[in-house]
Amino acid sequence: MSRRFRSLVSLLALAAGLSGCGTVNEKLSAGMGDYIPQWAGGLPADAPPRPGTPQYDAYIKERERKRLMPAADRDKEEQAQKGATGSTSGDAVH
């Protein structure tokens, strides 16, 4: 009977250890994308900020402002932003 008891205790300890790894990995994976470079599978440069940060609140306010804006004004603003960055489709680099 003592061998059966030791086997049961060992199995329970192994199960408890594995269940602990699941919660640790869940918390680590939520934030690791911020630190991994894009070429290695991290977040792209144009990804929105994480919820719960001040940058996220500003991002949501700006998105809501653009959503309430008439389509014609929104298009003009997007064209002005593209013109300010200097990117045009005719300047392809070969």
PDB file of C-alpha atoms in Angstrom:
ATOM      1  CA  MET A   1       0.000   0.000   0.000  1.00  0.00           C
ATOM      2  CA  SER A   2       2.856   2.436   0.632  1.00  0.00           C
ATOM      3  CA  ARG A   3       4.076   2.063  -2.960  1.00  0.00           C
ATOM      4  CA  ARG A   4       0.610   2.939  -4.258  1.00  0.00           C
ATOM      5  CA  PHE A   5       0.485   5.944  -1.927  1.00  0.00           C
ATOM      6  CA  ARG A   6       3.907   7.189  -3.120  1.00  0.00           C
ATOM      7  CA  SER A   7       2.829   6.807  -6.741  1.00  0.00           C
ATOM      8  CA  LEU A   8      -0.351   8.788  -6.088  1.00  0.00           C
ATOM      9  CA  VAL A   9       1.534  11.559  -4.274  1.00  0.00           C
ATOM     10  CA  SER A  10       4.097  11.721  -7.099  1.00  0.00           C
ATOM     11  CA  LEU A  11       1.357  11.941  -9.706  1.00  0.00           C
ATOM     12  CA  LEU A  12      -0.434  14.698  -7.790  1.00  0.00           C
ATOM     13  CA  ALA A  13       2.828  16.657  -7.410  1.00  0.00           C
ATOM     14  CA  LEU A  14       3.519  16.360 -11.131  1.00  0.00           C
ATOM     15  CA  ALA A  15      -0.025  17.503 -11.999  1.00  0.00           C
ATOM     16  CA  ALA A  16       0.252  20.498  -9.658  1.00  0.00           C
ATOM     17  CA  GLY A  17       3.598  21.483 -11.180  1.00  0.00           C
ATOM     18  CA  LEU A  18       2.279  21.321 -14.728  1.00  0.00           C
ATOM     19  CA  SER A  19      -0.827  23.340 -13.911  1.00  0.00           C
ATOM     20  CA  GLY A  20       1.404  26.066 -12.438  1.00  0.00           C
ATOM     21  CA  CYS A  21       3.369  26.298 -15.684  1.00  0.00           C
ATOM     22  CA  GLY A  22       0.188  27.055 -17.634  1.00  0.00           C
ATOM     23  CA  THR A  23      -0.586  30.219 -15.677  1.00  0.00           C
ATOM     24  CA  VAL A  24       3.011  31.460 -15.795  1.00  0.00           C
ATOM     25  CA  ASN A  25       3.197  31.019 -19.566  1.00  0.00           C
ATOM     26  CA  GLU A  26      -0.128  32.802 -20.042  1.00  0.00           C
ATOM     27  CA  LYS A  27       1.123  35.894 -18.215  1.00  0.00           C
ATOM     28  CA  LEU A  28       4.516  35.880 -19.923  1.00  0.00           C
ATOM     29  CA  SER A  29       3.126  35.511 -23.422  1.00  0.00           C
ATOM     30  CA  ALA A  30       0.789  38.487 -22.974  1.00  0.00           C
ATOM     31  CA  GLY A  31       3.698  40.912 -22.657  1.00  0.00           C
ATOM     32  CA  MET A  32       6.499  39.234 -24.576  1.00  0.00           C
ATOM     33  CA  GLY A  33       5.221  40.409 -27.962  1.00  0.00           C
ATOM     34  CA  ASP A  34       6.163  43.954 -26.957  1.00  0.00           C
ATOM     35  CA  TYR A  35       9.838  43.028 -26.628  1.00  0.00           C
ATOM     36  CA  ILE A  36      10.329  40.601 -29.515  1.00  0.00           C
ATOM     37  CA  PRO A  37      11.433  42.290 -32.775  1.00  0.00           C
ATOM     38  CA  GLN A  38       8.960  42.296 -35.654  1.00  0.00           C
ATOM     39  CA  TRP A  39      11.221  40.135 -37.828  1.00  0.00           C
ATOM     40  CA  ALA A  40      11.127  37.443 -35.126  1.00  0.00           C
ATOM     41  CA  GLY A  41       7.329  37.418 -34.885  1.00  0.00           C
ATOM     42  CA  GLY A  42       6.732  40.363 -32.536  1.00  0.00           C
ATOM     43  CA  LEU A  43       4.164  43.120 -32.888  1.00  0.00           C
ATOM     44  CA  PRO A  44       4.263  45.183 -36.102  1.00  0.00           C
ATOM     45  CA  ALA A  45       5.194  48.850 -35.897  1.00  0.00           C
ATOM     46  CA  ASP A  46       1.628  50.004 -36.638  1.00  0.00           C
ATOM     47  CA  ALA A  47      -0.014  47.862 -33.929  1.00  0.00           C
ATOM     48  CA  PRO A  48      -2.315  49.807 -31.579  1.00  0.00           C
ATOM     49  CA  PRO A  49      -1.210  50.321 -27.968  1.00  0.00           C
ATOM     50  CA  ARG A  50      -2.164  47.819 -25.250  1.00  0.00           C
ATOM     51  CA  PRO A  51      -5.477  48.358 -23.415  1.00  0.00           C
ATOM     52  CA  GLY A  52      -5.124  49.972 -20.008  1.00  0.00           C
ATOM     53  CA  THR A  53      -2.325  52.376 -20.977  1.00  0.00           C
ATOM     54  CA  PRO A  54      -2.645  56.157 -21.435  1.00  0.00           C
ATOM     55  CA  GLN A  55      -1.574  55.754 -25.070  1.00  0.00           C
ATOM     56  CA  TYR A  56      -4.487  53.372 -25.619  1.00  0.00           C
ATOM     57  CA  ASP A  57      -6.968  55.918 -24.246  1.00  0.00           C
ATOM     58  CA  ALA A  58      -5.595  58.598 -26.579  1.00  0.00           C
ATOM     59  CA  TYR A  59      -5.704  56.139 -29.499  1.00  0.00           C
ATOM     60  CA  ILE A  60      -9.370  55.321 -28.827  1.00  0.00           C
ATOM     61  CA  LYS A  61     -10.293  59.019 -28.542  1.00  0.00           C
ATOM     62  CA  GLU A  62      -8.579  59.772 -31.869  1.00  0.00           C
ATOM     63  CA  ARG A  63     -10.248  56.807 -33.549  1.00  0.00           C
ATOM     64  CA  GLU A  64     -13.655  57.910 -32.247  1.00  0.00           C
ATOM     65  CA  ARG A  65     -13.007  61.473 -33.472  1.00  0.00           C
ATOM     66  CA  LYS A  66     -12.202  60.167 -36.952  1.00  0.00           C
ATOM     67  CA  ARG A  67     -15.249  57.892 -36.910  1.00  0.00           C
ATOM     68  CA  LEU A  68     -17.575  60.820 -36.204  1.00  0.00           C
ATOM     69  CA  MET A  69     -15.923  62.976 -38.878  1.00  0.00           C
ATOM     70  CA  PRO A  70     -17.614  63.180 -42.327  1.00  0.00           C
ATOM     71  CA  ALA A  71     -15.999  60.931 -44.937  1.00  0.00           C
ATOM     72  CA  ALA A  72     -14.877  63.823 -47.161  1.00  0.00           C
ATOM     73  CA  ASP A  73     -13.059  65.535 -44.283  1.00  0.00           C
ATOM     74  CA  ARG A  74     -11.528  62.223 -43.217  1.00  0.00           C
ATOM     75  CA  ASP A  75     -10.130  61.646 -46.721  1.00  0.00           C
ATOM     76  CA  LYS A  76      -8.669  65.167 -46.818  1.00  0.00           C
ATOM     77  CA  GLU A  77      -6.991  64.616 -43.449  1.00  0.00           C
ATOM     78  CA  GLU A  78      -5.508  61.276 -44.558  1.00  0.00           C
ATOM     79  CA  GLN A  79      -4.156  62.882 -47.740  1.00  0.00           C
ATOM     80  CA  ALA A  80      -2.610  65.698 -45.692  1.00  0.00           C
ATOM     81  CA  GLN A  81      -0.937  63.178 -43.382  1.00  0.00           C
ATOM     82  CA  LYS A  82       0.447  61.205 -46.326  1.00  0.00           C
ATOM     83  CA  GLY A  83       1.727  64.415 -47.920  1.00  0.00           C
ATOM     84  CA  ALA A  84       3.409  65.465 -44.672  1.00  0.00           C
ATOM     85  CA  THR A  85       5.383  62.207 -44.494  1.00  0.00           C
ATOM     86  CA  GLY A  86       6.540  62.619 -48.089  1.00  0.00           C
ATOM     87  CA  SER A  87       5.520  59.156 -49.249  1.00  0.00           C
ATOM     88  CA  THR A  88       4.142  58.939 -52.747  1.00  0.00           C
ATOM     89  CA  SER A  89       3.418  55.890 -54.828  1.00  0.00           C
ATOM     90  CA  GLY A  90       5.400  57.263 -57.806  1.00  0.00           C
ATOM     91  CA  ASP A  91       8.718  57.253 -55.930  1.00  0.00           C
ATOM     92  CA  ALA A  92       9.411  53.541 -56.135  1.00  0.00           C
ATOM     93  CA  VAL A  93      12.993  52.509 -55.460  1.00  0.00           C
ATOM     94  CA  HIS A  94      14.432  49.989 -57.884  1.00  0.00           C
TER      95      HIS A  94
END
